[in-house]
mmCIF file of C-alpha atoms in Angstrom:
data_model
loop_
_atom_site.group_PDB
_atom_site.id
_atom_site.type_symbol
_atom_site.label_atom_id
_atom_site.label_comp_id
_atom_site.label_asym_id
_atom_site.label_seq_id
_atom_site.Cartn_x
_atom_site.Cartn_y
_atom_site.Cartn_z
ATOM 1 C CA MET A 246 10.093 19.427 -6.851
ATOM 2 C CA GLU A 247 6.424 20.192 -6.626
ATOM 3 C CA VAL A 248 5.331 17.846 -3.915
ATOM 4 C CA ASN A 249 3.435 18.502 -0.695
ATOM 5 C CA ALA A 250 2.928 16.890 2.714
ATOM 6 C CA MET A 251 -0.839 16.472 3.313
ATOM 7 C CA SER A 252 -2.761 15.678 6.445
ATOM 8 C CA PHE A 253 -6.372 14.927 7.013
ATOM 9 C CA PHE A 254 -6.502 18.139 9.085
ATOM 10 C CA VAL A 255 -5.966 20.223 5.907
ATOM 11 C CA LYS A 256 -8.523 18.163 4.058
ATOM 12 C CA LYS A 257 -11.128 18.764 6.793
ATOM 13 C CA ILE A 258 -10.480 22.500 6.605
ATOM 14 C CA ASN A 259 -10.995 22.461 2.853
ATOM 15 C CA LEU A 260 -14.191 20.463 3.256
ATOM 16 C CA VAL A 261 -15.531 23.002 5.784
ATOM 17 C CA ALA A 262 -14.718 25.814 3.325
ATOM 18 C CA ILE A 263 -16.533 24.007 0.530
ATOM 19 C CA CYS A 264 -19.599 23.514 2.778
ATOM 20 C CA ILE A 265 -19.682 27.185 3.704
ATOM 21 C CA ILE A 266 -19.562 28.239 0.072
ATOM 22 C CA GLY A 267 -22.220 25.690 -0.707
ATOM 23 C CA LEU A 268 -24.710 27.408 1.660
ATOM 24 C CA THR A 269 -25.305 29.981 -0.961
ATOM 25 C CA SER A 270 -26.734 27.500 -3.373
ATOM 26 C CA PRO A 271 -28.023 24.424 -1.465
ATOM 27 C CA ASN A 272 -30.327 23.079 -4.147
ATOM 28 C CA ILE A 273 -27.592 22.873 -6.812
ATOM 29 C CA HIS A 274 -25.201 21.142 -4.444
ATOM 30 C CA ALA A 275 -27.825 18.785 -3.163
ATOM 31 C CA ILE A 276 -28.645 17.739 -6.742
ATOM 32 C CA GLU A 277 -24.982 17.289 -7.553
ATOM 33 C CA GLU A 278 -24.423 15.195 -4.413
ATOM 34 C CA ASP A 279 -27.364 12.909 -5.263
ATOM 35 C CA GLN A 280 -26.058 12.490 -8.815
ATOM 36 C CA ASN A 281 -22.541 11.646 -7.559
ATOM 37 C CA LYS A 282 -23.937 8.992 -5.148
ATOM 38 C CA GLU A 283 -25.928 7.442 -7.922
ATOM 39 C CA ASN A 284 -22.867 7.356 -10.186
ATOM 40 C CA ILE A 285 -20.769 5.670 -7.529
ATOM 41 C CA LYS A 286 -23.414 3.035 -6.883
ATOM 42 C CA ASN A 287 -23.339 2.025 -10.539
ATOM 43 C CA GLU A 288 -19.572 1.521 -10.620
ATOM 44 C CA LYS A 289 -18.059 -1.942 -10.304
ATOM 45 C CA THR A 290 -15.565 -2.392 -7.480
ATOM 46 C CA GLU A 291 -12.986 -5.144 -7.548
ATOM 47 C CA LEU A 292 -9.873 -6.215 -5.620
ATOM 48 C CA VAL A 293 -7.065 -7.580 -7.783
ATOM 49 C CA ILE A 294 -3.916 -9.053 -6.254
ATOM 50 C CA LEU A 295 -0.878 -8.177 -8.346
ATOM 51 C CA GLY A 296 1.694 -9.944 -6.191
ATOM 52 C CA SER A 297 1.928 -11.611 -2.837
ATOM 53 C CA SER A 298 5.394 -12.791 -1.924
ATOM 54 C CA ALA A 299 7.318 -11.245 1.046
ATOM 55 C CA GLY A 300 10.805 -10.083 1.627
ATOM 56 C CA ARG A 301 13.888 -8.579 -0.026
ATOM 57 C CA THR A 302 14.222 -11.426 -2.450
ATOM 58 C CA SER A 303 12.830 -12.722 -5.731
ATOM 59 C CA TRP A 304 12.578 -16.211 -4.311
ATOM 60 C CA GLY A 305 14.473 -17.524 -7.348
ATOM 61 C CA ALA A 306 12.030 -15.846 -9.771
ATOM 62 C CA HIS A 307 9.000 -17.269 -7.999
ATOM 63 C CA PRO A 308 5.847 -16.346 -9.985
ATOM 64 C CA PHE A 309 3.990 -14.830 -7.028
ATOM 65 C CA SER A 310 5.891 -11.535 -7.549
ATOM 66 C CA GLY A 311 6.169 -8.907 -4.822
ATOM 67 C CA THR A 312 3.506 -7.408 -2.601
ATOM 68 C CA SER A 313 1.036 -5.168 -4.546
ATOM 69 C CA SER A 314 -2.731 -4.866 -5.053
ATOM 70 C CA ALA A 315 -5.069 -2.905 -7.231
ATOM 71 C CA ILE A 316 -8.582 -1.654 -6.566
ATOM 72 C CA VAL A 317 -10.844 -1.152 -9.559
ATOM 73 C CA VAL A 318 -13.795 1.272 -9.326
ATOM 74 C CA GLY A 319 -15.370 1.694 -12.733
ATOM 75 C CA ASP A 320 -12.708 3.011 -15.082
ATOM 76 C CA ASP A 321 -10.388 4.199 -12.262
ATOM 77 C CA ARG A 322 -7.532 2.247 -10.631
ATOM 78 C CA TYR A 323 -5.809 2.562 -7.239
ATOM 79 C CA ILE A 324 -2.587 0.833 -6.275
ATOM 80 C CA ILE A 325 -1.522 -0.399 -2.821
ATOM 81 C CA ASP A 326 2.277 -0.826 -2.711
ATOM 82 C CA PHE A 327 4.731 -1.306 -5.619
ATOM 83 C CA GLY A 328 6.287 -4.706 -5.033
ATOM 84 C CA ARG A 329 8.312 -6.642 -7.611
ATOM 85 C CA GLY A 330 6.413 -7.206 -10.825
ATOM 86 C CA TRP A 331 3.306 -5.072 -10.177
ATOM 87 C CA HIS A 332 3.725 -3.384 -13.529
ATOM 88 C CA GLU A 333 3.495 -6.494 -15.667
ATOM 89 C CA ARG A 334 0.722 -7.978 -13.515
ATOM 90 C CA TYR A 335 -1.290 -4.749 -13.909
ATOM 91 C CA TYR A 336 -1.454 -5.358 -17.627
ATOM 92 C CA GLU A 337 -1.830 -9.144 -17.333
ATOM 93 C CA ALA A 338 -4.916 -8.490 -15.203
ATOM 94 C CA GLY A 339 -6.440 -6.356 -17.973
ATOM 95 C CA LEU A 340 -6.328 -3.196 -15.903
ATOM 96 C CA GLY A 341 -4.606 -0.958 -18.481
ATOM 97 C CA THR A 342 -6.449 1.247 -20.940
ATOM 98 C CA GLU A 343 -7.075 0.345 -24.563
ATOM 99 C CA LYS A 344 -3.795 2.126 -25.388
ATOM 100 C CA SER A 345 -1.771 -0.490 -23.498
ATOM 101 C CA SER A 346 -0.734 -2.582 -26.438
ATOM 102 C CA THR A 347 0.706 0.381 -28.331
ATOM 103 C CA GLY A 348 3.285 0.992 -25.614
ATOM 104 C CA PHE A 349 2.230 4.681 -25.453
ATOM 105 C CA GLY A 350 -0.551 4.464 -22.901
ATOM 106 C CA GLY A 351 -2.071 2.161 -20.309
ATOM 107 C CA LEU A 352 -1.435 3.718 -16.913
ATOM 108 C CA GLU A 353 -3.506 6.872 -17.346
ATOM 109 C CA ASN A 354 -6.408 5.312 -15.436
ATOM 110 C CA ILE A 355 -4.422 5.106 -12.179
ATOM 111 C CA LYS A 356 -5.927 7.822 -10.004
ATOM 112 C CA ALA A 357 -3.959 7.334 -6.738
ATOM 113 C CA ALA A 358 -1.594 4.987 -4.948
ATOM 114 C CA PHE A 359 -0.839 4.224 -1.323
ATOM 115 C CA ILE A 360 2.412 2.933 0.194
ATOM 116 C CA THR A 361 2.154 1.085 3.516
ATOM 117 C CA HIS A 362 5.828 1.524 4.447
ATOM 118 C CA LEU A 363 9.220 2.009 2.906
ATOM 119 C CA HIS A 364 10.784 -1.431 3.105
ATOM 120 C CA ALA A 365 12.233 -2.408 -0.304
ATOM 121 C CA ASP A 366 9.798 -5.235 -1.089
ATOM 122 C CA HIS A 367 6.937 -2.727 -1.054
ATOM 123 C CA VAL A 368 8.553 -0.088 -3.223
ATOM 124 C CA VAL A 369 11.177 -1.832 -5.322
ATOM 125 C CA ASP A 370 9.140 -1.256 -8.522
ATOM 126 C CA TYR A 371 7.940 2.238 -7.631
ATOM 127 C CA PRO A 372 10.553 3.621 -10.045
ATOM 128 C CA ARG A 373 8.625 1.938 -12.862
ATOM 129 C CA LEU A 374 5.773 4.391 -12.300
ATOM 130 C CA LEU A 375 8.148 7.419 -12.164
ATOM 131 C CA LEU A 376 10.220 6.417 -15.219
ATOM 132 C CA PHE A 377 7.708 4.769 -17.563
ATOM 133 C CA GLY A 378 4.706 6.803 -16.535
ATOM 134 C CA SER A 379 5.138 9.579 -19.089
ATOM 135 C CA THR A 380 5.297 7.150 -22.026
ATOM 136 C CA GLU A 381 2.489 4.938 -20.634
ATOM 137 C CA GLY A 382 -0.051 7.686 -20.354
ATOM 138 C CA LEU A 383 0.283 9.506 -17.013
ATOM 139 C CA ARG A 384 1.158 12.706 -18.796
ATOM 140 C CA LYS A 385 -2.243 12.601 -20.466
ATOM 141 C CA ARG A 386 -4.151 12.754 -17.138
ATOM 142 C CA LYS A 387 -6.186 15.836 -16.507
ATOM 143 C CA ASP A 388 -5.162 15.736 -12.861
ATOM 144 C CA PRO A 389 -1.828 14.377 -11.526
ATOM 145 C CA ILE A 390 -1.793 10.882 -10.036
ATOM 146 C CA GLN A 391 -1.680 11.194 -6.239
ATOM 147 C CA ILE A 392 0.853 9.138 -4.285
ATOM 148 C CA PHE A 393 0.553 8.803 -0.501
ATOM 149 C CA GLY A 394 3.243 7.301 1.709
ATOM 150 C CA PRO A 395 5.108 7.574 4.993
ATOM 151 C CA GLY A 396 7.245 10.617 5.886
ATOM 152 C CA ASN A 397 10.771 10.696 7.252
ATOM 153 C CA ARG A 398 10.833 9.002 10.632
ATOM 154 C CA GLY A 399 13.575 11.268 11.897
ATOM 155 C CA GLY A 400 16.282 8.887 12.891
ATOM 156 C CA LEU A 401 17.747 5.376 12.807
ATOM 157 C CA PRO A 402 16.330 2.589 14.968
ATOM 158 C CA PRO A 403 18.622 1.257 17.717
ATOM 159 C CA THR A 404 21.067 -1.353 16.442
ATOM 160 C CA SER A 405 19.956 -4.909 17.314
ATOM 161 C CA SER A 406 21.637 -6.233 20.417
ATOM 162 C CA LYS A 407 22.217 -9.441 18.486
ATOM 163 C CA ILE A 408 24.519 -7.724 15.971
ATOM 164 C CA GLU A 409 28.135 -7.918 17.157
ATOM 165 C CA GLU A 410 29.845 -5.724 14.503
ATOM 166 C CA GLU A 411 29.546 -1.992 14.200
ATOM 167 C CA ALA A 412 26.721 -1.082 11.796
ATOM 168 C CA ASP A 413 27.860 0.780 8.657
ATOM 169 C CA THR A 414 25.031 3.306 7.913
ATOM 170 C CA VAL A 415 24.022 4.185 4.339
ATOM 171 C CA ASN A 416 23.452 7.930 3.681
ATOM 172 C CA PRO A 417 24.199 8.957 7.276
ATOM 173 C CA GLU A 418 23.263 12.576 6.554
ATOM 174 C CA ASN A 419 19.643 11.498 5.919
ATOM 175 C CA PRO A 420 19.380 7.756 6.823
ATOM 176 C CA THR A 421 15.533 7.548 6.852
ATOM 177 C CA PRO A 422 14.101 9.536 3.966
ATOM 178 C CA GLY A 423 10.351 9.653 3.535
ATOM 179 C CA THR A 424 8.288 9.190 0.385
ATOM 180 C CA ILE A 425 8.902 12.707 -0.920
ATOM 181 C CA GLU A 426 12.655 12.509 -0.422
ATOM 182 C CA MET A 427 12.805 8.984 -1.785
ATOM 183 C CA THR A 428 11.063 10.133 -4.918
ATOM 184 C CA GLN A 429 13.424 13.055 -5.364
ATOM 185 C CA TYR A 430 16.423 10.820 -4.844
ATOM 186 C CA LEU A 431 15.030 8.523 -7.604
ATOM 187 C CA TYR A 432 14.566 11.511 -9.941
ATOM 188 C CA ASN A 433 18.149 12.565 -9.235
ATOM 189 C CA ALA A 434 19.478 9.104 -9.827
ATOM 190 C CA PHE A 435 17.694 8.873 -13.200
ATOM 191 C CA ALA A 436 18.112 12.479 -14.215
ATOM 192 C CA THR A 437 20.106 11.593 -17.355
ATOM 193 C CA ASP A 438 17.194 9.526 -18.698
ATOM 194 C CA LEU A 439 14.497 11.906 -17.538
ATOM 195 C CA ASN A 440 16.237 14.925 -19.037
ATOM 196 C CA ASP A 441 16.836 13.195 -22.299
ATOM 197 C CA ASN A 442 13.103 12.384 -22.404
ATOM 198 C CA ILE A 443 12.213 16.023 -21.591
ATOM 199 C CA HIS A 444 14.696 17.794 -23.859
ATOM 200 C CA ASP A 445 14.807 15.393 -26.806
ATOM 201 C CA SER A 446 11.334 13.819 -26.830
ATOM 202 C CA GLY A 447 9.206 16.656 -25.497
ATOM 203 C CA MET A 448 7.960 14.838 -22.444
ATOM 204 C CA PRO A 449 6.939 16.865 -19.419
ATOM 205 C CA ASN A 450 8.789 16.932 -16.102
ATOM 206 C CA PRO A 451 7.242 14.075 -13.936
ATOM 207 C CA ASN A 452 6.325 16.641 -11.315
ATOM 208 C CA LYS A 453 3.608 17.776 -13.768
ATOM 209 C CA TYR A 454 1.700 14.501 -13.617
ATOM 210 C CA ILE A 455 2.833 12.886 -10.363
ATOM 211 C CA SER A 456 2.026 14.483 -7.014
ATOM 212 C CA VAL A 457 3.685 12.931 -3.926
ATOM 213 C CA ASN A 458 2.122 13.388 -0.513
ATOM 214 C CA GLU A 459 3.332 12.239 2.880
ATOM 215 C CA ILE A 460 0.829 10.938 5.377
ATOM 216 C CA VAL A 461 0.841 13.009 8.566
ATOM 217 C CA VAL A 462 -0.022 11.061 11.690
ATOM 218 C CA PRO A 463 -2.357 13.081 14.022
ATOM 219 C CA SER A 464 -0.111 14.832 16.613
ATOM 220 C CA ASP A 465 -2.299 13.820 19.570
ATOM 221 C CA VAL A 466 -1.412 10.149 18.935
ATOM 222 C CA ASN A 467 2.127 10.780 20.240
ATOM 223 C CA ALA A 468 3.677 8.227 17.854
ATOM 224 C CA SER A 469 7.401 8.130 17.320
ATOM 225 C CA GLN A 470 10.331 5.913 16.438
ATOM 226 C CA THR A 471 10.339 4.620 20.034
ATOM 227 C CA ASN A 472 6.498 4.455 20.190
ATOM 228 C CA PRO A 473 5.636 3.320 16.640
ATOM 229 C CA SER A 474 2.117 1.960 17.124
ATOM 230 C CA PRO A 475 0.299 3.529 20.063
ATOM 231 C CA ARG A 476 -3.373 2.725 20.448
ATOM 232 C CA MET A 477 -5.262 5.056 18.123
ATOM 233 C CA SER A 478 -8.358 5.357 15.965
ATOM 234 C CA PRO A 479 -8.268 5.393 12.138
ATOM 235 C CA PHE A 480 -7.825 8.736 10.407
ATOM 236 C CA GLU A 481 -8.646 9.870 6.878
ATOM 237 C CA VAL A 482 -5.928 10.007 4.212
ATOM 238 C CA TYR A 483 -7.834 10.450 0.930
ATOM 239 C CA GLU A 484 -11.274 10.780 -0.528
ATOM 240 C CA ASP A 485 -12.680 11.260 -4.028
ATOM 241 C CA GLU A 486 -15.922 10.404 -5.814
ATOM 242 C CA ASN A 487 -15.081 6.669 -5.764
ATOM 243 C CA ILE A 488 -13.321 5.830 -2.556
ATOM 244 C CA ARG A 489 -12.498 6.923 0.972
ATOM 245 C CA VAL A 490 -9.164 5.800 2.400
ATOM 246 C CA THR A 491 -8.406 5.695 6.161
ATOM 247 C CA ALA A 492 -5.224 4.569 7.861
ATOM 248 C CA THR A 493 -3.808 3.511 11.143
ATOM 249 C CA LEU A 494 -0.350 2.730 12.540
ATOM 250 C CA VAL A 495 0.616 -0.931 12.836
ATOM 251 C CA SER A 496 3.526 -2.631 14.517
ATOM 252 C CA HIS A 497 6.381 -3.634 12.191
ATOM 253 C CA PRO A 498 9.581 -3.017 14.187
ATOM 254 C CA PRO A 499 11.931 -1.396 13.494
ATOM 255 C CA MET A 500 9.981 0.303 10.712
ATOM 256 C CA TYR A 501 8.131 3.556 11.511
ATOM 257 C CA PRO A 502 5.789 4.776 10.289
ATOM 258 C CA SER A 503 4.056 1.629 9.008
ATOM 259 C CA PHE A 504 0.468 1.873 7.895
ATOM 260 C CA ALA A 505 -2.578 -0.292 7.314
ATOM 261 C CA PHE A 506 -5.185 1.073 4.922
ATOM 262 C CA ARG A 507 -8.930 0.716 4.649
ATOM 263 C CA VAL A 508 -10.621 1.509 1.387
ATOM 264 C CA ASP A 509 -14.406 2.096 1.454
ATOM 265 C CA THR A 510 -16.551 2.304 -1.629
ATOM 266 C CA GLU A 511 -20.312 2.207 -2.189
ATOM 267 C CA SER A 512 -19.932 -1.531 -2.961
ATOM 268 C CA GLY A 513 -17.991 -2.490 0.176
ATOM 269 C CA SER A 514 -14.756 -2.241 2.052
ATOM 270 C CA ILE A 515 -11.265 -3.674 1.705
ATOM 271 C CA VAL A 516 -8.543 -3.483 4.373
ATOM 272 C CA PHE A 517 -4.797 -4.002 3.778
ATOM 273 C CA SER A 518 -2.820 -4.908 6.890
ATOM 274 C CA GLY A 519 0.568 -3.847 5.551
ATOM 275 C CA ASP A 520 3.349 -5.573 7.444
ATOM 276 C CA THR A 521 2.489 -6.063 11.153
ATOM 277 C CA ASN A 522 2.309 -8.402 14.037
ATOM 278 C CA ARG A 523 -1.057 -8.791 15.786
ATOM 279 C CA ASN A 524 -2.281 -5.233 16.270
ATOM 280 C CA GLU A 525 -5.351 -3.735 17.970
ATOM 281 C CA ASN A 526 -5.256 -0.706 15.715
ATOM 282 C CA LEU A 527 -5.607 -2.943 12.709
ATOM 283 C CA ILE A 528 -8.478 -4.860 14.255
ATOM 284 C CA GLU A 529 -10.376 -1.592 14.832
ATOM 285 C CA LEU A 530 -9.617 -0.433 11.234
ATOM 286 C CA ALA A 531 -10.867 -3.737 9.805
ATOM 287 C CA LYS A 532 -14.058 -3.947 11.878
ATOM 288 C CA ASP A 533 -16.919 -5.360 9.796
ATOM 289 C CA ALA A 534 -14.933 -5.087 6.544
ATOM 290 C CA ASP A 535 -15.864 -7.180 3.560
ATOM 291 C CA ILE A 536 -12.267 -8.194 2.710
ATOM 292 C CA LEU A 537 -9.136 -8.258 4.870
ATOM 293 C CA VAL A 538 -5.842 -8.707 2.925
ATOM 294 C CA HIS A 539 -3.448 -9.766 5.722
ATOM 295 C CA GLU A 540 0.203 -10.658 5.737
ATOM 296 C CA VAL A 541 1.345 -14.018 7.172
ATOM 297 C CA ILE A 542 4.527 -15.885 8.044
ATOM 298 C CA SER A 543 5.125 -19.540 8.714
ATOM 299 C CA VAL A 544 7.068 -19.663 12.002
ATOM 300 C CA GLU A 545 8.080 -23.223 11.297
ATOM 301 C CA TRP A 546 9.658 -22.136 8.019
ATOM 302 C CA ALA A 547 11.449 -19.250 9.698
ATOM 303 C CA ASN A 548 12.973 -21.491 12.349
ATOM 304 C CA ASN A 549 14.017 -24.054 9.730
ATOM 305 C CA LEU A 550 15.582 -21.297 7.629
ATOM 306 C CA PHE A 551 18.099 -20.616 10.410
ATOM 307 C CA PRO A 552 18.917 -23.964 12.087
ATOM 308 C CA GLU A 553 20.993 -23.860 15.216
ATOM 309 C CA PRO A 554 23.750 -22.980 15.879
ATOM 310 C CA ARG A 555 23.064 -19.526 14.441
ATOM 311 C CA SER A 556 25.409 -16.655 13.768
ATOM 312 C CA ALA A 557 24.671 -13.270 15.358
ATOM 313 C CA ALA A 558 23.365 -11.996 12.005
ATOM 314 C CA GLU A 559 21.058 -15.044 11.667
ATOM 315 C CA GLU A 560 19.756 -14.548 15.200
ATOM 316 C CA ALA A 561 19.031 -10.883 14.353
ATOM 317 C CA LYS A 562 17.180 -11.778 11.159
ATOM 318 C CA LEU A 563 15.121 -14.509 12.785
ATOM 319 C CA ASP A 564 14.205 -12.175 15.579
ATOM 320 C CA HIS A 565 12.915 -9.623 13.064
ATOM 321 C CA LEU A 566 10.943 -12.200 11.127
ATOM 322 C CA ILE A 567 9.127 -13.483 14.210
ATOM 323 C CA LYS A 568 8.463 -10.207 16.052
ATOM 324 C CA SER A 569 7.551 -8.060 13.007
ATOM 325 C CA HIS A 570 5.082 -10.357 11.192
ATOM 326 C CA THR A 571 1.916 -12.322 11.938
ATOM 327 C CA PRO A 572 2.059 -16.099 12.285
ATOM 328 C CA VAL A 573 -0.481 -17.742 10.035
ATOM 329 C CA THR A 574 -1.797 -19.613 13.126
ATOM 330 C CA GLU A 575 -2.932 -16.201 14.569
ATOM 331 C CA VAL A 576 -4.504 -14.575 11.508
ATOM 332 C CA GLY A 577 -7.818 -16.412 11.796
ATOM 333 C CA GLY A 578 -8.387 -15.030 15.266
ATOM 334 C CA ILE A 579 -7.640 -11.513 14.051
ATOM 335 C CA ALA A 580 -10.101 -11.759 11.209
ATOM 336 C CA GLN A 581 -12.739 -13.226 13.501
ATOM 337 C CA GLU A 582 -12.327 -10.448 16.075
ATOM 338 C CA ALA A 583 -12.626 -7.838 13.328
ATOM 339 C CA ASN A 584 -15.722 -9.617 11.991
ATOM 340 C CA VAL A 585 -14.536 -9.567 8.391
ATOM 341 C CA LYS A 586 -16.258 -11.666 5.781
ATOM 342 C CA HIS A 587 -13.399 -12.727 3.551
ATOM 343 C CA LEU A 588 -9.764 -13.221 4.564
ATOM 344 C CA VAL A 589 -7.088 -13.087 1.850
ATOM 345 C CA LEU A 590 -3.570 -14.163 2.846
ATOM 346 C CA SER A 591 -0.779 -12.077 1.260
ATOM 347 C CA HIS A 592 2.831 -11.084 1.733
ATOM 348 C CA LEU A 593 3.482 -14.789 2.076
ATOM 349 C CA ALA A 594 6.651 -15.773 3.885
ATOM 350 C CA PRO A 595 7.419 -18.060 2.169
ATOM 351 C CA PRO A 596 5.438 -18.083 -1.091
ATOM 352 C CA THR A 597 6.620 -21.608 -1.748
ATOM 353 C CA LEU A 598 4.082 -23.235 0.573
ATOM 354 C CA SER A 599 0.989 -24.670 -1.128
ATOM 355 C CA LYS A 600 -2.464 -23.157 -0.718
ATOM 356 C CA GLU A 601 -3.491 -26.183 1.328
ATOM 357 C CA GLU A 602 -0.512 -25.769 3.699
ATOM 358 C CA TRP A 603 -1.469 -22.127 4.349
ATOM 359 C CA ILE A 604 -5.193 -22.608 4.693
ATOM 360 C CA SER A 605 -4.877 -25.618 6.950
ATOM 361 C CA GLN A 606 -3.128 -23.508 9.589
ATOM 362 C CA ILE A 607 -5.945 -20.928 9.855
ATOM 363 C CA SER A 608 -8.212 -21.508 12.833
ATOM 364 C CA GLY A 609 -10.889 -19.698 14.715
ATOM 365 C CA PHE A 610 -12.350 -17.918 11.689
ATOM 366 C CA ASP A 611 -15.968 -18.427 10.493
ATOM 367 C CA GLY A 612 -15.607 -16.589 7.177
ATOM 368 C CA LYS A 613 -14.075 -17.536 3.870
ATOM 369 C CA ALA A 614 -10.280 -17.672 3.436
ATOM 370 C CA ASP A 615 -8.164 -17.595 0.312
ATOM 371 C CA ILE A 616 -4.571 -17.239 -0.824
ATOM 372 C CA GLY A 617 -3.882 -13.972 -2.653
ATOM 373 C CA SER A 618 -1.957 -15.435 -5.556
ATOM 374 C CA PRO A 619 -1.242 -13.012 -8.439
ATOM 375 C CA LEU A 620 -4.348 -12.100 -10.506
ATOM 376 C CA PHE A 621 -6.620 -13.414 -7.763
ATOM 377 C CA ARG A 622 -9.633 -11.077 -7.802
ATOM 378 C CA ILE A 623 -12.847 -10.511 -5.852
ATOM 379 C CA ALA A 624 -15.760 -8.260 -6.893
ATOM 380 C CA LEU A 625 -17.784 -6.189 -4.457
ATOM 381 C CA PRO A 626 -20.387 -6.498 -3.138
ATOM 382 C CA LEU A 627 -19.566 -9.996 -2.047
ATOM 383 C CA GLN A 628 -21.827 -12.771 -3.341
ATOM 384 C CA HIS A 629 -21.524 -15.069 -0.304
#
C-alpha cells in the first residue's frame, strides 16, 4: 500500500530545499509567487456544511446527516470529516463537477481531506470515497487526493471505572489502528469488489489516486494516550496554492489523537473544533478567525436521556457525553475569547432541538451565531 506518514518537519525541510534552489533564479520565482498570490485572491472561498448531527446513530434517519464540511476555493474542494451522508450532500450542494450527473465523475475536484479523529460518526462514510472514487472521477486526477488523519495511538484507553463487566476488545492484536491502517483494513474488506473493478473493468488500484497521510504531532509536545491534549501551539499539516491547514490537539477523552483544524485562505479563515470540551489549544488556534465551526451538546438532554436510576453502562455513557463535549452554554464564551466573527454550531447532540433552542442558550458572544444545518453555507470574506 503506497501510503506515507507525513509531518510538518518534512514539509519544512522540503520548503528549505526549494528556497535554496530558487536562489539561482530569484526573478523567475518572484514573478511566479506574485502570479500565484494574484490567482488565489481571485478565487471564491466558501464553507459548506454537509452534515451536523453527532454520535454513533442515524437519529432515526434525521435529515441533518453526520458531521462533515466542505471548503470551496475556486474549482477545488476540501473535506473535513466523512460523517453519514456527506457524499449525497456534496452533490446536493452543487459541489461536484459537470460530470456528476453521468455517474462517471463528480469527485475529481476534491484535492484533500482532513479527519479530526477516528470515532465512527466522523468516518462512517469514508469508505464511499475509497470505493466509489474511481468511478466518480478520482482516477482522472493529475495528482492523488491527499487524506490526512490521526495515527495509531499505541494502546487502549483504561476501561471506565463505571463498567462492571470485563471489556471484550475488538481486534486485540491492533486495537487502535490509525488512518493508514484503517484504510488498508477497508481495502482488504472490500478486496473482492475492488479487484473485480481492477481486473474486469480496467480501473486502477486506489493507491494510484488516493494518498493517505498520518498527522505527526511534534515530539516536543509530549502528547500521549495518558496526556492527550497538553498545552501546545498550532502546527502546520498541509499547504497548497489555495489553503494552509494548521492543527492542534484537543480534549476528547478517551480518544487520542483528536485534532482541531484551521484553514486559512486569502479570503479568510475557518476553524473546525472537532470533538472537544473547552480547550485552550483550540482557543489559540481559533484566534481572530472569521468562522468557528464548534461542536455542542445539550447537558439537559444528556441527563434526561439517562434518567435515574442508571445502569453502570448508562453511567459510563453519560460520563463520556459530559466530559468529552462542549455544553452549548459554554461555547459563546469560547468564541468570544478567541475573538471569532461568526460562530457555527455543529456536531449537534441532539440534532432534534430547534435552532431557537440552541441559539437561545449561547451567551457572552458579541458576534453572529448560526446552526450549521446541512447545506448551510458562508462565503469569505464575510460581509458583516
